[in-house]
Coordinates of C-alpha atoms in Angstrom, one line a residue:
Chain A
X1 CA -12.7 42.5 -5.2
X2 CA -11.3 39.4 -3.5
X3 CA -12.4 36.1 -4.9
X4 CA -11.1 34.1 -1.9
X5 CA -13.5 31.5 -0.7
X6 CA -12.9 29.9 2.7
X7 CA -13.9 26.3 2.0
X8 CA -14.5 23.6 4.6
X9 CA -14.1 20.0 3.6
X10 CA -16.4 18.1 6.1
X11 CA -15.1 14.6 6.2
X12 CA -17.6 12.2 7.8
X13 CA -16.8 9.1 9.8
X14 CA -18.8 5.9 9.3
X15 CA -22.6 5.8 9.0
X16 CA -23.9 2.4 9.9
X17 CA -27.0 0.8 8.3
X18 CA -28.9 1.3 11.5
X19 CA -28.2 5.1 11.7
X20 CA -31.1 7.3 11.0
X21 CA -31.1 10.3 8.6
X22 CA -31.9 12.5 11.6
X23 CA -28.8 11.4 13.5
X24 CA -26.6 11.9 10.4
X25 CA -28.0 15.4 9.8
X26 CA -27.2 16.3 13.4
X27 CA -23.6 15.3 12.7
X28 CA -23.6 17.4 9.5
X29 CA -24.9 20.4 11.5
X30 CA -22.2 19.9 14.1
X31 CA -19.7 20.2 11.3
X32 CA -21.5 23.2 9.9
X33 CA -21.2 24.8 13.4
X34 CA -17.5 24.3 13.2
X35 CA -17.4 25.8 9.7
X36 CA -19.3 28.8 11.0
X37 CA -16.7 29.3 13.8
X38 CA -14.0 29.0 11.2
X39 CA -15.8 31.6 9.0
X40 CA -16.3 29.3 6.0
X41 CA -18.1 30.4 2.9
X42 CA -18.8 26.9 1.6
X43 CA -18.8 23.4 3.1
X44 CA -18.4 20.2 1.1
X45 CA -19.7 16.9 2.5
X46 CA -19.2 13.4 1.1
X47 CA -20.9 11.3 -1.5
X48 CA -24.1 9.6 -0.2
X49 CA -23.7 11.7 2.9
X50 CA -27.0 10.9 4.5
X51 CA -26.7 7.1 4.7
X52 CA -24.3 4.2 4.8
X53 CA -22.6 3.3 1.5
X54 CA -25.5 0.9 0.7
X55 CA -24.2 -0.3 -2.7
X56 CA -22.0 -2.7 -0.8
X57 CA -25.2 -4.7 0.1
X58 CA -26.9 -7.0 -2.4
X59 CA -30.6 -6.4 -2.3
X60 CA -33.5 -7.8 -4.3
X61 CA -36.4 -6.2 -2.5
X62 CA -37.2 -3.0 -4.3
X63 CA -38.8 -1.5 -1.3
X64 CA -35.5 -2.0 0.7
X65 CA -33.6 -0.5 -2.2
X66 CA -35.9 2.5 -2.3
X67 CA -35.5 3.1 1.4
X68 CA -32.0 4.4 0.7
X69 CA -33.2 7.0 -1.7
X70 CA -34.6 10.6 -1.2
X71 CA -37.7 11.5 -3.2
X72 CA -37.3 15.2 -2.6
X73 CA -34.6 17.6 -1.5
X74 CA -34.7 19.2 1.0
X75 CA -37.0 16.9 2.9
X76 CA -38.1 16.6 6.5
X77 CA -34.8 15.0 7.5
X78 CA -32.5 17.5 5.8
X79 CA -34.5 20.7 6.3
X80 CA -32.7 21.6 9.5
X81 CA -29.4 21.5 7.7
X82 CA -30.6 23.8 4.9
X83 CA -32.2 26.1 7.4
X84 CA -29.1 26.3 9.6
X85 CA -26.8 26.9 6.5
X86 CA -29.1 29.7 5.3
X87 CA -29.1 31.2 8.7
X88 CA -25.3 31.1 8.7
X89 CA -25.1 32.3 5.0
X90 CA -22.9 29.3 4.3
X91 CA -23.1 27.3 1.0
X92 CA -23.2 23.5 1.0
X93 CA -22.5 20.6 -1.3
X94 CA -23.4 17.1 -0.4
X95 CA -24.3 13.8 -2.1
X96 CA -27.4 11.6 -1.7
X97 CA -29.2 8.8 -3.6
X98 CA -31.9 10.5 -5.7
X99 CA -35.2 8.9 -6.8
X100 CA -36.8 11.2 -9.3
X101 CA -40.6 11.8 -9.6
X102 CA -40.5 9.8 -12.9
X103 CA -38.8 6.9 -11.3
X104 CA -35.1 7.3 -12.1
X105 CA -32.3 6.4 -9.7
X106 CA -29.1 8.5 -9.5
X107 CA -26.1 9.0 -7.3
X108 CA -26.4 12.8 -7.0
X109 CA -24.7 15.8 -5.5
X110 CA -26.1 19.3 -5.1
X111 CA -24.7 22.7 -4.6
X112 CA -26.7 24.9 -2.2
X113 CA -26.2 28.7 -2.3
X114 CA -25.9 31.0 0.8
X115 CA -29.6 31.5 0.8
X116 CA -30.3 27.8 1.1
X117 CA -31.5 27.3 -2.5
X118 CA -30.3 24.5 -4.7
X119 CA -28.0 26.2 -7.3
X120 CA -26.7 23.1 -9.0
X121 CA -27.3 19.4 -9.4
X122 CA -24.9 16.8 -10.6
X123 CA -25.6 13.1 -11.2
X124 CA -22.6 10.7 -11.1
X125 CA -21.5 9.7 -14.6
X126 CA -18.8 7.1 -13.9
X127 CA -20.5 4.3 -11.9
X128 CA -17.9 1.8 -10.8
X129 CA -18.5 -1.8 -9.8
X130 CA -21.1 -4.2 -11.2
X131 CA -24.8 -4.9 -11.4
X132 CA -25.2 -8.6 -10.3
X133 CA -24.0 -10.5 -7.2
X134 CA -20.3 -11.3 -7.8
X135 CA -19.1 -14.3 -5.7
X136 CA -15.5 -13.7 -6.7
X137 CA -15.3 -10.4 -4.9
X138 CA -14.4 -10.1 -1.3
X139 CA -17.3 -7.7 -1.0
X140 CA -19.9 -6.2 -3.4
X141 CA -19.8 -2.8 -5.1
X142 CA -23.2 -2.7 -6.8
X143 CA -23.4 0.9 -8.0
X144 CA -24.3 -0.3 -11.5
X145 CA -27.2 -2.2 -10.0
X146 CA -28.8 0.6 -8.0
X147 CA -28.0 3.7 -10.1
X148 CA -28.3 4.9 -13.7
X149 CA -25.4 6.8 -15.2
X150 CA -25.9 10.5 -14.7
X151 CA -27.8 12.3 -17.5
X152 CA -26.7 15.8 -16.9
X153 CA -23.1 15.7 -18.1
X154 CA -20.6 17.8 -16.2
X155 CA -22.2 21.2 -15.8
X156 CA -20.6 24.2 -14.1
X157 CA -22.3 27.1 -12.4
X158 CA -21.5 30.8 -11.9
X159 CA -21.9 31.1 -8.1
X160 CA -19.9 32.1 -5.0
X161 CA -18.2 34.7 -7.2
X162 CA -16.6 32.0 -9.4
X163 CA -17.3 29.0 -11.7
X164 CA -18.0 25.8 -9.7
X165 CA -18.5 22.2 -10.7
X166 CA -19.1 18.9 -9.0
X167 CA -18.2 15.3 -9.5
X168 CA -18.5 12.1 -7.4
X169 CA -16.1 9.5 -6.2
X170 CA -15.0 7.3 -9.1
X171 CA -15.5 10.3 -11.5
X172 CA -12.2 11.6 -10.0
X173 CA -10.2 8.8 -11.6
X174 CA -11.2 9.8 -15.1
X175 CA -9.4 12.8 -16.6
X176 CA -12.4 13.4 -18.9
X177 CA -14.3 14.5 -15.8
X178 CA -12.0 17.4 -15.0
X179 CA -11.4 18.3 -18.7
X180 CA -15.0 18.7 -19.6
X181 CA -15.4 21.1 -16.6
X182 CA -12.0 22.7 -17.4
X183 CA -13.3 23.5 -20.9
X184 CA -16.0 25.5 -19.2
X185 CA -13.5 27.4 -17.1
X186 CA -14.1 25.7 -13.8
X187 CA -12.3 27.2 -10.8
X188 CA -13.4 24.9 -7.9
X189 CA -14.7 21.3 -8.0
X190 CA -16.6 19.8 -5.1
X191 CA -16.1 16.1 -4.9
X192 CA -17.4 13.6 -2.4
X193 CA -16.3 9.9 -2.2
X194 CA -16.7 6.6 -0.4
X195 CA -13.7 4.5 -1.2
X196 CA -13.2 1.0 0.3
X197 CA -9.8 0.6 2.0
X198 CA -9.1 -2.7 0.1
X199 CA -9.6 -3.5 -3.6
X200 CA -12.4 -6.1 -3.7
X201 CA -10.7 -7.8 -6.6
X202 CA -7.1 -7.6 -5.3
X203 CA -6.5 -8.3 -1.7
X204 CA -3.0 -6.9 -1.6
X205 CA -4.1 -3.5 -2.7
X206 CA -4.7 -1.8 0.7
X207 CA -5.3 1.7 2.0
X208 CA -1.9 3.1 1.4
X209 CA -2.1 2.4 -2.3
X210 CA -5.8 3.4 -2.4
X211 CA -4.9 6.8 -0.8
X212 CA -2.0 7.2 -3.3
X213 CA -4.3 6.6 -6.3
X214 CA -6.9 9.0 -4.8
X215 CA -4.4 11.8 -4.3
X216 CA -2.7 11.2 -7.7
X217 CA -6.0 11.6 -9.6
X218 CA -7.2 14.6 -7.7
X219 CA -3.9 16.4 -7.8
X220 CA -3.4 15.7 -11.5
X221 CA -7.0 16.8 -12.3
X222 CA -6.5 20.1 -10.4
X223 CA -3.1 20.9 -12.0
X224 CA -4.0 19.9 -15.5
X225 CA -7.1 22.2 -15.5
X226 CA -5.8 24.9 -13.1
X227 CA -8.7 24.5 -10.7
X228 CA -9.2 23.9 -7.0
X229 CA -10.6 20.5 -6.0
X230 CA -12.2 19.8 -2.7
X231 CA -12.3 16.1 -2.2
X232 CA -14.2 14.8 0.8
X233 CA -14.4 11.3 2.2
X234 CA -16.9 9.3 4.1
X235 CA -14.3 7.3 6.0
X236 CA -13.8 4.6 8.7
X237 CA -15.6 1.3 9.2
X238 CA -19.2 1.1 8.3
X239 CA -20.6 -2.1 9.8
X240 CA -17.2 -3.7 9.4
X241 CA -16.4 -2.3 5.9
X242 CA -13.4 0.0 6.1
X243 CA -13.1 3.1 3.9
X244 CA -10.1 5.4 3.4
X245 CA -10.2 9.0 4.7
X246 CA -7.7 11.4 3.1
X247 CA -10.0 14.3 2.4
X248 CA -8.0 17.0 0.7
X249 CA -8.3 20.6 -0.6
X250 CA -6.0 20.8 -3.6
X251 CA -4.9 24.1 -5.3
X252 CA -4.6 24.9 -9.0
X253 CA -1.0 23.8 -9.0
X254 CA -1.9 20.4 -7.7
X255 CA -0.6 21.0 -4.2
X256 CA -2.4 19.8 -1.1
X257 CA -3.5 22.8 1.0
X258 CA -5.3 20.8 3.7
X259 CA -5.7 17.1 4.4
X260 CA -7.7 15.2 7.0
X261 CA -5.8 13.2 9.5
X262 CA -8.3 10.8 10.8
X263 CA -11.3 8.7 9.7
X264 CA -14.0 10.4 11.7
X265 CA -16.1 13.5 11.4
X266 CA -13.4 16.2 10.8
X267 CA -13.5 19.6 9.2
X268 CA -10.5 20.9 7.3
X269 CA -10.3 24.4 6.0
X270 CA -8.4 26.3 3.3
X271 CA -8.7 29.7 1.7
X272 CA -9.2 29.2 -2.0
X273 CA -8.3 32.3 -4.0
X274 CA -10.1 31.7 -7.3
X275 CA -7.7 34.1 -9.0
X276 CA -5.0 31.6 -8.3
X277 CA -6.4 29.6 -11.2
X278 CA -5.6 32.4 -13.7
X279 CA -1.8 31.7 -14.1
X280 CA -2.2 28.1 -15.2
X281 CA -5.2 28.8 -17.4
X282 CA -3.3 31.6 -19.2
X283 CA 0.1 29.9 -19.6
X284 CA 0.8 26.1 -19.8
X285 CA -2.8 25.1 -19.8
X286 CA -4.1 27.9 -22.1
X287 CA -6.3 25.4 -24.0
X288 CA -7.0 27.5 -27.1
X289 CA -3.3 27.9 -27.8
X290 CA -2.1 24.4 -27.0
X291 CA -4.8 21.7 -27.4
X292 CA -4.9 19.8 -30.7
X293 CA -8.4 18.4 -31.0
X294 CA -7.7 17.0 -34.4
X295 CA -5.8 14.2 -32.7
X296 CA -8.2 13.5 -29.9
X297 CA -11.0 11.9 -31.9
X298 CA -10.8 8.5 -30.3
X299 CA -11.7 10.0 -26.9
X300 CA -15.3 10.7 -28.0
X301 CA -15.7 8.4 -31.0
X302 CA -15.0 5.1 -29.2
X303 CA -15.9 3.9 -25.7
X304 CA -13.7 0.9 -25.3
X305 CA -10.3 -0.1 -26.6
X306 CA -9.7 -0.8 -30.3
X307 CA -6.5 -2.8 -30.6
X308 CA -4.2 -2.1 -33.5
X309 CA -4.3 -4.7 -36.3
X310 CA -2.3 -7.9 -35.7
Chain B
X1 CA 5.6 -16.8 -22.7
X2 CA 7.0 -14.0 -20.6
X3 CA 6.3 -10.5 -21.8
X4 CA 8.8 -8.9 -19.5
X5 CA 10.9 -6.2 -21.2
X6 CA 14.0 -5.0 -19.4
X7 CA 13.9 -1.3 -20.2
X8 CA 16.7 1.2 -19.7
X9 CA 16.0 4.8 -19.3
X10 CA 19.1 6.6 -20.6
X11 CA 19.0 10.0 -19.0
X12 CA 21.5 12.4 -20.6
X13 CA 23.4 15.3 -19.0
X14 CA 23.7 18.6 -20.8
X15 CA 24.6 19.0 -24.4
X16 CA 26.0 22.4 -25.1
X17 CA 25.6 24.4 -28.4
X18 CA 29.2 23.6 -29.3
X19 CA 28.9 19.9 -28.8
X20 CA 29.0 17.9 -32.1
X21 CA 26.5 15.1 -33.0
X22 CA 29.5 12.7 -33.1
X23 CA 30.4 13.5 -29.5
X24 CA 26.8 13.1 -28.4
X25 CA 26.4 9.8 -30.2
X26 CA 29.5 8.5 -28.5
X27 CA 27.8 9.3 -25.1
X28 CA 24.6 7.5 -26.3
X29 CA 26.7 4.4 -27.2
X30 CA 28.4 4.5 -23.8
X31 CA 24.9 4.3 -22.3
X32 CA 24.0 1.6 -24.7
X33 CA 27.1 -0.4 -23.6
X34 CA 25.8 -0.1 -20.0
X35 CA 22.4 -1.2 -21.1
X36 CA 24.0 -4.2 -22.8
X37 CA 25.8 -5.2 -19.6
X38 CA 22.4 -4.8 -17.8
X39 CA 20.8 -7.1 -20.4
X40 CA 18.2 -4.5 -21.5
X41 CA 15.8 -5.2 -24.3
X42 CA 15.0 -1.5 -25.0
X43 CA 16.7 1.8 -24.3
X44 CA 14.8 5.1 -24.2
X45 CA 16.8 8.4 -24.7
X46 CA 15.5 12.0 -24.3
X47 CA 13.7 14.4 -26.6
X48 CA 16.1 16.2 -29.0
X49 CA 18.8 13.8 -27.8
X50 CA 21.4 14.7 -30.5
X51 CA 21.7 18.4 -29.8
X52 CA 21.3 21.1 -27.2
X53 CA 17.7 22.2 -26.5
X54 CA 18.0 24.8 -29.2
X55 CA 14.4 26.2 -28.9
X56 CA 15.7 28.4 -26.1
X57 CA 17.6 30.4 -28.6
X58 CA 15.9 33.0 -30.8
X59 CA 17.2 32.7 -34.3
X60 CA 16.2 34.5 -37.5
X61 CA 18.8 33.0 -39.9
X62 CA 17.0 30.0 -41.5
X63 CA 20.3 28.3 -42.2
X64 CA 21.2 28.4 -38.5
X65 CA 17.8 27.0 -37.6
X66 CA 18.2 24.2 -40.2
X67 CA 21.6 23.3 -38.7
X68 CA 19.7 21.8 -35.7
X69 CA 17.6 19.5 -37.9
X70 CA 18.2 16.0 -39.3
X71 CA 17.3 15.5 -43.0
X72 CA 17.5 11.7 -42.8
X73 CA 17.6 9.1 -40.1
X74 CA 19.8 7.2 -39.6
X75 CA 22.5 9.5 -41.0
X76 CA 26.2 9.6 -40.9
X77 CA 26.3 10.8 -37.3
X78 CA 23.8 8.4 -35.9
X79 CA 24.7 5.3 -38.0
X80 CA 27.2 4.0 -35.3
X81 CA 24.4 4.0 -32.7
X82 CA 22.0 2.1 -35.0
X83 CA 24.7 -0.4 -35.9
X84 CA 25.8 -1.0 -32.3
X85 CA 22.1 -1.4 -31.1
X86 CA 21.5 -3.9 -33.9
X87 CA 24.6 -5.8 -33.0
X88 CA 23.4 -6.0 -29.4
X89 CA 19.8 -6.8 -30.5
X90 CA 18.6 -3.9 -28.3
X91 CA 15.8 -1.6 -29.4
X92 CA 16.0 2.2 -29.1
X93 CA 13.8 5.2 -28.8
X94 CA 15.2 8.7 -29.1
X95 CA 14.1 12.2 -30.1
X96 CA 15.5 14.6 -32.7
X97 CA 14.5 17.6 -34.8
X98 CA 13.2 16.3 -38.2
X99 CA 13.3 18.2 -41.4
X100 CA 11.3 16.2 -44.0
X101 CA 12.1 16.0 -47.7
X102 CA 9.1 18.2 -48.4
X103 CA 10.3 20.9 -46.0
X104 CA 8.3 20.3 -42.8
X105 CA 9.8 20.8 -39.3
X106 CA 8.9 18.5 -36.5
X107 CA 10.0 17.6 -33.0
X108 CA 10.2 13.8 -33.6
X109 CA 10.8 10.6 -31.8
X110 CA 11.5 7.2 -33.3
X111 CA 11.2 3.6 -32.1
X112 CA 13.9 1.3 -33.5
X113 CA 13.5 -2.4 -33.4
X114 CA 16.1 -5.0 -32.4
X115 CA 17.3 -5.3 -36.0
X116 CA 18.0 -1.6 -36.2
X117 CA 15.0 -0.7 -38.4
X118 CA 12.7 2.2 -37.6
X119 CA 9.5 0.6 -36.4
X120 CA 7.6 3.7 -35.4
X121 CA 7.7 7.5 -35.7
X122 CA 5.9 10.1 -33.6
X123 CA 5.8 13.9 -34.0
X124 CA 5.2 16.0 -31.0
X125 CA 1.6 17.2 -30.9
X126 CA 1.6 19.6 -27.9
X127 CA 4.2 22.2 -28.6
X128 CA 4.7 24.5 -25.6
X129 CA 6.0 28.0 -25.6
X130 CA 5.6 30.7 -28.2
X131 CA 6.7 31.7 -31.7
X132 CA 8.0 35.3 -31.4
X133 CA 10.7 36.8 -29.2
X134 CA 9.1 37.4 -25.8
X135 CA 10.9 40.0 -23.7
X136 CA 8.8 39.3 -20.7
X137 CA 10.2 35.8 -20.2
X138 CA 13.4 35.2 -18.3
X139 CA 14.4 33.0 -21.2
X140 CA 12.8 31.9 -24.5
X141 CA 10.9 28.7 -25.3
X142 CA 10.4 28.9 -29.1
X143 CA 9.0 25.5 -29.9
X144 CA 6.0 27.1 -31.7
X145 CA 8.5 29.0 -33.8
X146 CA 10.7 26.1 -35.0
X147 CA 8.3 23.2 -35.2
X148 CA 4.9 22.4 -36.7
X149 CA 2.5 20.4 -34.5
X150 CA 2.8 16.7 -35.2
X151 CA 0.7 15.4 -38.0
X152 CA 0.6 11.7 -37.1
X153 CA -1.7 11.7 -34.0
X154 CA -0.7 9.3 -31.2
X155 CA -0.1 5.9 -33.0
X156 CA 0.9 2.7 -31.3
X157 CA 2.8 -0.2 -32.6
X158 CA 2.8 -4.0 -32.1
X159 CA 6.5 -4.6 -31.4
X160 CA 8.7 -6.0 -28.6
X161 CA 5.9 -8.5 -27.8
X162 CA 3.5 -5.8 -26.8
X163 CA 1.8 -2.5 -27.8
X164 CA 4.1 0.5 -27.6
X165 CA 3.6 4.2 -28.0
X166 CA 5.5 7.4 -27.8
X167 CA 5.0 11.0 -26.7
X168 CA 7.4 13.9 -26.1
X169 CA 7.9 16.3 -23.2
X170 CA 4.9 18.7 -22.9
X171 CA 2.7 16.0 -24.3
X172 CA 3.0 14.3 -20.9
X173 CA 1.0 17.1 -19.1
X174 CA -2.0 16.5 -21.3
X175 CA -4.3 13.5 -20.3
X176 CA -5.5 13.3 -23.9
X177 CA -2.1 12.1 -24.9
X178 CA -2.2 9.0 -22.7
X179 CA -5.9 8.4 -23.3
X180 CA -5.7 8.3 -27.1
X181 CA -3.0 5.6 -26.8
X182 CA -4.9 3.9 -23.9
X183 CA -7.9 3.5 -26.3
X184 CA -5.5 1.5 -28.5
X185 CA -4.4 -0.7 -25.7
X186 CA -1.0 0.8 -25.1
X187 CA 1.2 -1.1 -22.6
X188 CA 4.4 1.0 -22.6
X189 CA 5.0 4.6 -23.6
X190 CA 8.5 6.0 -24.3
X191 CA 8.7 9.6 -23.5
X192 CA 11.7 12.0 -23.7
X193 CA 11.8 15.5 -22.3
X194 CA 13.8 18.7 -21.8
X195 CA 12.2 20.7 -18.9
X196 CA 13.7 23.9 -17.7
X197 CA 14.3 24.0 -13.9
X198 CA 12.5 27.3 -13.6
X199 CA 9.2 28.5 -15.1
X200 CA 10.2 31.3 -17.5
X201 CA 7.1 33.2 -16.6
X202 CA 7.1 32.6 -12.8
X203 CA 10.4 32.9 -11.1
X204 CA 9.3 31.3 -7.9
X205 CA 8.4 28.0 -9.6
X206 CA 11.7 26.1 -9.2
X207 CA 12.9 22.6 -9.8
X208 CA 11.1 20.9 -6.9
X209 CA 7.7 22.1 -8.1
X210 CA 8.7 21.3 -11.7
X211 CA 9.7 17.8 -10.7
X212 CA 6.4 17.4 -8.8
X213 CA 4.4 18.3 -11.8
X214 CA 6.4 16.0 -14.0
X215 CA 6.0 13.0 -11.8
X216 CA 2.3 13.8 -11.1
X217 CA 1.4 13.9 -14.8
X218 CA 3.4 10.8 -15.7
X219 CA 2.2 8.7 -12.8
X220 CA -1.5 9.7 -13.4
X221 CA -1.2 9.0 -17.1
X222 CA 0.3 5.5 -16.3
X223 CA -2.3 4.6 -13.7
X224 CA -5.4 6.0 -15.6
X225 CA -4.5 3.9 -18.7
X226 CA -2.8 1.0 -17.0
X227 CA 0.4 1.3 -18.9
X228 CA 4.1 1.6 -18.2
X229 CA 5.6 5.0 -18.9
X230 CA 9.4 5.4 -19.4
X231 CA 10.1 9.1 -19.0
X232 CA 13.6 10.2 -19.8
X233 CA 15.2 13.6 -19.3
X234 CA 18.0 15.6 -20.8
X235 CA 19.1 17.3 -17.6
X236 CA 21.6 19.6 -16.1
X237 CA 22.9 23.0 -17.3
X238 CA 23.2 23.5 -21.0
X239 CA 25.3 26.7 -21.6
X240 CA 23.9 28.0 -18.2
X241 CA 20.3 26.9 -18.7
X242 CA 19.3 24.4 -16.0
X243 CA 17.0 21.5 -16.7
X244 CA 15.4 19.0 -14.3
X245 CA 16.4 15.4 -14.3
X246 CA 14.0 13.0 -12.6
X247 CA 13.9 10.3 -15.3
X248 CA 11.4 7.6 -14.1
X249 CA 10.1 4.3 -15.1
X250 CA 6.5 4.1 -13.9
X251 CA 4.4 1.0 -13.7
X252 CA 0.7 0.5 -14.6
X253 CA -0.4 1.3 -11.0
X254 CA 1.4 4.6 -11.2
X255 CA 4.2 3.6 -9.0
X256 CA 7.8 4.6 -9.7
X257 CA 10.0 1.6 -10.3
X258 CA 13.2 3.4 -11.0
X259 CA 14.3 7.0 -10.8
X260 CA 17.5 8.8 -11.8
X261 CA 19.4 10.5 -9.0
X262 CA 21.6 12.9 -10.8
X263 CA 21.6 15.3 -13.8
X264 CA 24.2 13.6 -15.9
X265 CA 24.3 10.7 -18.2
X266 CA 22.8 7.9 -16.1
X267 CA 21.1 4.6 -17.0
X268 CA 18.2 3.4 -14.8
X269 CA 16.7 0.0 -15.4
X270 CA 13.4 -1.8 -14.6
X271 CA 11.8 -5.0 -15.7
X272 CA 8.4 -4.2 -17.2
X273 CA 6.1 -7.1 -17.3
X274 CA 3.6 -6.0 -19.9
X275 CA 1.1 -8.5 -18.4
X276 CA 1.0 -6.2 -15.3
X277 CA -1.2 -3.9 -17.4
X278 CA -4.0 -6.5 -17.6
X279 CA -5.5 -6.0 -14.1
X280 CA -6.1 -2.3 -14.5
X281 CA -7.4 -2.6 -18.1
X282 CA -9.9 -5.3 -17.0
X283 CA -11.2 -3.8 -13.8
X284 CA -11.3 -0.1 -12.8
X285 CA -10.1 1.1 -16.2
X286 CA -12.1 -1.3 -18.4
X287 CA -13.1 1.5 -20.7
X288 CA -15.9 -0.3 -22.5
X289 CA -17.8 -0.8 -19.3
X290 CA -17.1 2.5 -17.6
X291 CA -16.5 5.3 -20.0
X292 CA -19.5 7.6 -21.0
X293 CA -18.5 9.2 -24.2
X294 CA -22.0 10.9 -24.5
X295 CA -20.7 13.3 -21.8
X296 CA -17.2 14.0 -23.3
X297 CA -18.2 15.9 -26.3
X298 CA -16.5 19.2 -25.4
X299 CA -13.1 17.4 -25.4
X300 CA -13.1 17.1 -29.2
X301 CA -15.7 19.7 -30.2
X302 CA -13.9 22.7 -28.7
X303 CA -10.3 23.6 -28.4
X304 CA -10.4 26.5 -25.9
X305 CA -12.6 27.3 -22.9
X306 CA -16.2 28.3 -23.5
X307 CA -17.4 30.1 -20.3
X308 CA -20.9 29.5 -19.1
X309 CA -23.3 32.4 -19.8
X310 CA -23.2 35.4 -17.4

């Protein structure tokens, strides 16, 4: 039986502060309609897909902060997306800010099966940025202020005929992310991101270098774990803050199968044959034959750098 | 005080089975002379720099196997290289097959300081290939037959005004390699390799894809640990067996600073300012602020894949 999934990467253009959830969900449904016409099995949307990338704004009013979070999923605003996807029998993955019933704040992504049920939930582990206002930066990146680090690790799920995982934005720069999923046999990773076009701490690091680092990490993670990676941007200028596009579908050899060309709402599609992961997993990256965990101890025993003695 | 090292990557063309150590060392000294003219501080040569890549040959005669190994270093054949380097006050790194006094076999690299003394030793951890003759392969890759996995981990050394490490060939495909050194603050990694131009188990994977994977892993490892990587090939056709070139000097942002153009003996040079590692190590890859080791457990607790429950 074929294990080919036709995957749509639904890049989204900017979402401004003033844009309502309802307006955004309408755009997501438009992309879903395109995916239906393209006969997709699964559509991946960006990180924080329902709102602007609010961690760029310094806020002290907790009610204002909370206004960016979802207390339940689906909710009134997103229900039409879930319903339409279930009607189409298309799976979804998208990110949103999650406020749990017991008061915890996460940068979350979910995987929704073809019946419209939530099959998997991931909470972003690698929060970039900082927690207090930083006057030295050209703009703020306050993810460490508004979110707690994810508490679910890097789970994978048997669904869509394969083994799927998720990660979010800055997670893609950390090889540990892919490896923990690779050690569970992951075959396709859904990954949303919002990446500013300029480094807030280094003005001469612009969009070309940012796109290079993005592709480099995603392609290396895919190759080194013999998995597909579907990396999907929210792109363009949100209230004057530019973000890179560059959504890509990368195959288990690290090659780009499809890449977005613009910075607006744009669906790219690729057929992902999950059996294409087998060759890498059984040869050069056959972990059980080649990994040497007796020499990896520092990776889990120390968080930061320990310099050699002087 | 400047911490800029001028580094030469001394790519070497083919070494055939019939070539003597003396002839090879003469070529290494010719490259060293070029490095002296270019005012290099450190020259990096390939893996198994003194001989052909003998693990492609299936051997059952232990005396024949042992003939490819060095019992001491320096020895009569390599002494002229050590002497010339010390005269020039240029450091060296090169690889060779090491047979220890107590009878162990390793794929080894050494770091030689400006005075001609061995400052560091590394033994290849990630041995690729197989240990018995494999009739299904288009050629053999018997590293697991002739070598034991390295027993020294991934050490780093304070030398040349910075923190230097080494790895060898297939090690570069494993993010654990760079990370274990990154967690010790590594600033420059010397890396030799011998990489066949065709995948012995997949005839349609040729040199362009092999070069892509090579660059991808080296550039990702450099960027994700904010370190220079000096990756140096033995290239060209050894007794009819083609190997990729593509020696590169990669900076801490993952950018290629210099790249070999051919498949023969060729010196490429780049100035490596070790202070260029600081920005990455203090911002996006400030490990102590961003890593979450509580979620990395599988990386050191399990060697192979453990699939999720059915």
